[in-house]
DNA sequence: TTCAATACATTGGAGTCTTATGTAAGACGG
DNA sequence: CCGTCTTACATAAGACTCCAATGTATTGAA
């Protein structure tokens, strides 16, 4: 598990891009997908996830639908059209940030 | 100017690596160097810089010396041996973070 | 002589994450 | 059948980091 401070500010981007890649997802599914894709090195806590999902929803980037699974109710999140446009920007911003960091740190990307 | 939230958590790494690359530097010089290397896209505010420098000093990663330039006093920061070892770790952590982010976002590095 | 740049620093507040806690259903072993 | 783990939602208190604003003071150029 590397320095968790670096993750700061990237959670919204992660959530939005996962929804862009996978269509509709529910909260718990997102935490598991992040863990899986990062080989366990990145854990999204629920205390960080749910407030962020609610915030993105209130900003109109996500919509929700509740789906009953037996007695349980899952809350699925989907990108709105605003959300879809926003993801593209966020990913571009992330890439620009990386590029800038490489310049400032004066290191080269290792592939 | 891209999303400033992404910078969160990277400032310490930037400061330490700049000192590793350039030897002794003073605060204002660091802000200018970051601006220069990033082509103006990354601005380190003084409200962020000085508290961070003081923190790194109190953690024993930096030492200071005051140099008089006429009537003005510049405060130069230098990496301690602990600091030098720490930079290597920080840069590795940053690279690992980038790699993880590419996996999670499922995008490829653009060179 | 006034303004911009240099150079240090602190304060208040916003935003983001962590840790802890709470509720409740489903699955599975003993 | 009972405890425990996993699934699944959520909130609250606190820490931490950064930004914007402000303050002081020197230097140099118009």
Coordinates of C-alpha atoms (C1' of nucleotides) in Angstrom, one line a residue:
Chain A
X1 CA 0.0 0.0 0.0
X2 CA 1.7 3.2 -1.1
X3 CA 1.3 6.7 0.3
X4 CA -2.4 7.3 0.6
X5 CA -2.1 11.1 0.4
X6 CA -1.3 10.8 -3.3
X7 CA -4.8 9.5 -3.9
X8 CA -6.3 12.7 -2.6
X9 CA -8.4 14.4 -5.2
X10 CA -8.5 11.4 -7.5
X11 CA -11.5 9.6 -6.1
X12 CA -14.1 11.5 -8.1
X13 CA -12.1 10.7 -11.3
X14 CA -11.9 7.1 -10.4
X15 CA -15.6 6.8 -9.7
X16 CA -16.7 8.6 -12.8
X17 CA -14.3 6.7 -15.1
X18 CA -15.4 3.3 -13.7
X19 CA -19.0 4.2 -14.4
X20 CA -18.0 5.3 -17.9
X21 CA -16.2 1.9 -18.5
X22 CA -18.8 -0.4 -16.8
X23 CA -22.1 1.3 -17.1
X24 CA -24.3 1.2 -14.1
X25 CA -22.7 0.1 -10.8
X26 CA -23.6 0.2 -7.1
X27 CA -21.4 1.5 -4.3
X28 CA -20.1 -1.7 -2.9
X29 CA -19.4 -2.9 -6.4
X30 CA -17.2 0.1 -7.0
X31 CA -15.1 -0.6 -3.9
X32 CA -14.6 -4.2 -5.1
X33 CA -13.7 -3.2 -8.7
X34 CA -11.1 -0.7 -7.5
X35 CA -9.5 -3.3 -5.3
X36 CA -9.5 -5.8 -8.1
X37 CA -8.1 -3.5 -10.8
X38 CA -5.4 -2.3 -8.5
X39 CA -4.4 -5.8 -7.3
X40 CA -5.4 -4.8 -3.8
X41 CA -3.2 -1.8 -3.5
X42 CA -6.0 0.7 -3.6
X43 CA -8.8 0.5 -1.1
X44 CA -11.7 2.9 -1.3
X45 CA -13.2 3.3 2.1
X46 CA -17.0 3.6 2.5
X47 CA -16.6 6.7 4.5
X48 CA -15.0 8.3 1.4
X49 CA -17.1 6.6 -1.2
X50 CA -20.7 7.3 -0.2
X51 CA -20.3 11.1 0.5
X52 CA -18.5 11.4 -2.8
X53 CA -21.3 9.5 -4.7
X54 CA -23.9 11.7 -3.1
X55 CA -22.0 14.8 -4.0
X56 CA -21.6 13.8 -7.6
X57 CA -25.3 13.0 -7.7
X58 CA -26.2 16.4 -6.3
X59 CA -24.0 18.0 -8.9
X60 CA -26.0 16.3 -11.6
X61 CA -23.2 14.0 -12.9
X62 CA -24.9 10.8 -11.6
X63 CA -28.4 9.5 -11.3
X64 CA -29.6 6.7 -9.1
X65 CA -32.1 3.9 -9.3
X66 CA -33.0 1.5 -6.5
X67 CA -33.2 -2.1 -7.5
X68 CA -34.7 -4.7 -5.1
X69 CA -32.7 -7.9 -4.7
X70 CA -35.1 -10.0 -2.6
X71 CA -35.5 -8.0 0.6
X72 CA -32.4 -5.9 0.0
X73 CA -32.2 -2.7 -2.0
X74 CA -29.2 -1.9 -4.1
X75 CA -28.6 1.7 -5.2
X76 CA -27.3 1.8 -8.8
X77 CA -25.4 4.8 -10.1
X78 CA -25.3 5.8 -13.8
X79 CA -23.6 8.7 -15.5
X80 CA -25.9 11.5 -16.8
X81 CA -25.1 13.1 -20.1
X82 CA -23.4 15.9 -18.1
X83 CA -21.5 13.2 -16.3
X84 CA -20.3 11.6 -19.5
X85 CA -18.9 14.9 -20.8
X86 CA -17.3 15.5 -17.4
X87 CA -15.4 12.2 -17.3
X88 CA -13.6 13.1 -20.6
X89 CA -12.5 16.3 -19.0
X90 CA -11.4 14.6 -15.7
X91 CA -9.3 12.0 -17.5
X92 CA -7.7 14.7 -19.6
X93 CA -7.0 16.7 -16.5
X94 CA -5.5 13.7 -14.9
X95 CA -3.2 13.0 -17.8
X96 CA -2.2 16.6 -17.9
X97 CA -1.4 16.5 -14.2
X98 CA 0.8 13.4 -14.7
X99 CA 2.6 15.1 -17.5
X100 CA 3.2 18.2 -15.4
X101 CA 4.4 16.2 -12.5
X102 CA 6.9 14.4 -14.7
X103 CA 8.2 17.7 -15.9
X104 CA 8.4 19.2 -12.4
X105 CA 10.0 16.1 -10.8
X106 CA 12.2 15.8 -13.9
X107 CA 11.7 12.1 -14.2
X108 CA 10.6 10.0 -17.2
X109 CA 7.6 7.8 -17.4
X110 CA 8.6 4.1 -16.9
X111 CA 6.7 1.8 -19.1
Chain B
X1 CA -4.7 25.4 -15.1
X2 CA -6.0 21.9 -14.5
X3 CA -7.9 20.6 -11.5
X4 CA -6.0 21.7 -8.5
X5 CA -7.4 18.9 -6.3
X6 CA -5.1 16.4 -8.0
X7 CA -2.1 18.2 -6.7
X8 CA -3.2 17.4 -3.1
X9 CA -0.7 15.1 -1.5
X10 CA 2.0 15.8 -4.1
X11 CA 3.5 19.0 -2.7
X12 CA 5.9 17.3 -0.3
X13 CA 7.2 15.1 -3.1
X14 CA 7.7 18.0 -5.4
X15 CA 9.6 20.0 -2.7
X16 CA 11.8 17.1 -1.8
X17 CA 12.6 16.1 -5.3
X18 CA 13.4 19.7 -6.3
X19 CA 15.9 19.9 -3.4
X20 CA 17.4 16.6 -4.5
X21 CA 17.8 17.8 -8.0
X22 CA 19.0 21.4 -7.3
X23 CA 20.7 21.2 -3.9
X24 CA 20.0 24.0 -1.5
X25 CA 17.0 26.3 -2.4
X26 CA 15.0 29.0 -0.6
X27 CA 11.2 29.1 -0.5
X28 CA 10.5 31.7 -3.1
X29 CA 13.0 30.0 -5.5
X30 CA 11.0 26.8 -5.2
X31 CA 7.7 28.5 -6.2
X32 CA 9.5 30.0 -9.2
X33 CA 11.2 26.7 -10.2
X34 CA 7.9 24.9 -10.1
X35 CA 6.2 27.5 -12.2
X36 CA 9.1 27.4 -14.7
X37 CA 9.3 23.6 -15.0
X38 CA 5.5 23.3 -15.4
X39 CA 5.3 26.1 -18.0
X40 CA 3.2 28.1 -15.6
X41 CA 0.5 25.4 -15.2
X42 CA 1.4 24.6 -11.6
X43 CA 1.5 27.4 -9.0
X44 CA 2.6 26.6 -5.5
X45 CA 1.0 29.2 -3.2
X46 CA 3.0 30.5 -0.3
X47 CA 0.2 29.5 2.1
X48 CA 0.8 25.9 1.1
X49 CA 4.6 26.1 0.7
X50 CA 5.8 27.5 4.0
X51 CA 3.8 25.3 6.4
X52 CA 5.0 22.3 4.3
X53 CA 8.6 23.4 4.5
X54 CA 8.3 23.9 8.3
X55 CA 6.7 20.5 8.6
X56 CA 9.4 18.7 6.6
X57 CA 12.0 20.5 8.7
X58 CA 10.4 19.4 12.0
X59 CA 10.3 15.9 10.7
X60 CA 14.1 16.0 10.1
X61 CA 14.0 15.8 6.3
X62 CA 15.3 19.3 5.8
X63 CA 17.7 21.7 7.5
X64 CA 17.8 25.4 7.1
X65 CA 20.5 28.1 7.1
X66 CA 19.9 31.8 7.0
X67 CA 22.0 33.6 4.5
X68 CA 22.2 37.4 4.5
X69 CA 21.8 39.1 1.2
X70 CA 22.5 42.8 2.1
X71 CA 19.7 43.6 4.5
X72 CA 17.6 40.7 3.5
X73 CA 17.8 37.3 5.0
X74 CA 17.1 34.3 2.8
X75 CA 16.3 30.9 4.4
X76 CA 17.9 28.1 2.5
X77 CA 16.6 24.6 2.7
X78 CA 18.8 21.5 2.2
X79 CA 17.9 17.8 2.4
X80 CA 19.3 15.9 5.4
X81 CA 20.5 12.3 4.9
X82 CA 17.1 11.2 6.1
X83 CA 15.6 13.5 3.5
X84 CA 17.7 12.1 0.7
X85 CA 16.6 8.6 1.5
X86 CA 13.1 9.7 1.8
X87 CA 13.0 11.4 -1.7
X88 CA 13.8 8.1 -3.3
X89 CA 10.9 6.5 -1.5
X90 CA 8.5 9.3 -2.4
X91 CA 9.3 9.2 -6.1
X92 CA 8.9 5.4 -6.1
X93 CA 5.6 5.9 -4.4
X94 CA 4.5 8.4 -6.9
X95 CA 5.4 6.2 -9.8
X96 CA 3.6 3.3 -8.2
X97 CA 0.6 5.5 -7.7
X98 CA 0.5 6.5 -11.4
X99 CA 0.8 2.9 -12.5
X100 CA -2.1 1.9 -10.2
X101 CA -4.2 4.8 -11.5
X102 CA -3.6 3.7 -15.1
X103 CA -4.8 0.3 -14.2
X104 CA -7.9 1.5 -12.3
X105 CA -8.9 4.0 -14.9
X106 CA -8.0 1.5 -17.6
X107 CA -6.2 4.0 -19.7
X108 CA -2.7 3.8 -21.2
X109 CA 0.1 6.3 -20.7
X110 CA 0.3 8.8 -23.5
X111 CA 3.9 9.7 -24.4
Chain C
dT1 C1' 7.9 57.9 -5.6
dT2 C1' 5.0 54.6 -6.5
dC3 C1' 4.4 50.0 -8.0
dA4 C1' 6.0 45.4 -9.1
dA5 C1' 8.8 41.8 -7.7
dT6 C1' 11.3 39.5 -4.1
dA7 C1' 11.0 37.1 0.4
dC8 C1' 9.4 35.6 4.6
dA9 C1' 5.2 34.1 7.3
dT10 C1' 0.4 33.3 9.6
dT11 C1' -4.7 32.8 9.8
dG12 C1' -9.4 31.2 8.6
dG13 C1' -11.8 28.4 6.0
dA14 C1' -13.0 24.8 2.5
dG15 C1' -12.6 20.3 0.9
dT16 C1' -11.3 15.5 1.2
dC17 C1' -10.2 11.5 3.4
dT18 C1' -9.9 8.2 7.7
dT19 C1' -11.6 5.9 11.6
dA20 C1' -15.4 4.6 14.0
dT21 C1' -19.9 3.5 14.4
dG22 C1' -24.6 2.0 13.1
dT23 C1' -28.2 -0.9 10.7
dA24 C1' -29.6 -4.9 8.4
dA25 C1' -29.8 -9.0 5.1
dG26 C1' -27.6 -13.2 3.1
dA27 C1' -24.4 -17.1 3.3
dC28 C1' -21.9 -20.7 5.4
dG29 C1' -19.7 -23.7 8.8
dG30 C1' -19.9 -26.0 13.1
Chain D
dC1 C1' -29.6 -22.8 15.0
dC2 C1' -26.1 -19.7 16.0
dG3 C1' -22.2 -17.0 15.3
dT4 C1' -19.4 -14.8 12.1
dC5 C1' -18.2 -13.1 7.6
dT6 C1' -19.6 -10.8 3.6
dT7 C1' -22.7 -7.8 1.4
dA8 C1' -24.7 -3.1 1.4
dC9 C1' -26.2 1.1 2.7
dA10 C1' -25.1 5.4 5.5
dT11 C1' -23.4 9.2 8.9
dA12 C1' -20.3 11.7 12.2
dA13 C1' -16.0 13.4 14.3
dG14 C1' -11.6 14.6 13.4
dA15 C1' -7.2 15.1 10.9
dC16 C1' -4.8 16.9 7.2
dT17 C1' -3.8 19.5 3.2
dC18 C1' -4.3 23.3 0.5
dC19 C1' -6.2 28.1 -1.0
dA20 C1' -7.1 32.9 -0.4
dA21 C1' -6.3 36.7 2.2
dT22 C1' -3.4 39.4 4.8
dG23 C1' 0.8 41.2 6.9
dT24 C1' 5.7 42.8 7.0
dA25 C1' 9.7 44.4 4.7
dT26 C1' 13.4 45.0 1.1
dT27 C1' 14.8 45.9 -3.7
dG28 C1' 14.6 47.7 -8.2
dA29 C1' 12.6 49.9 -12.2
dA30 C1' 9.5 53.4 -14.4

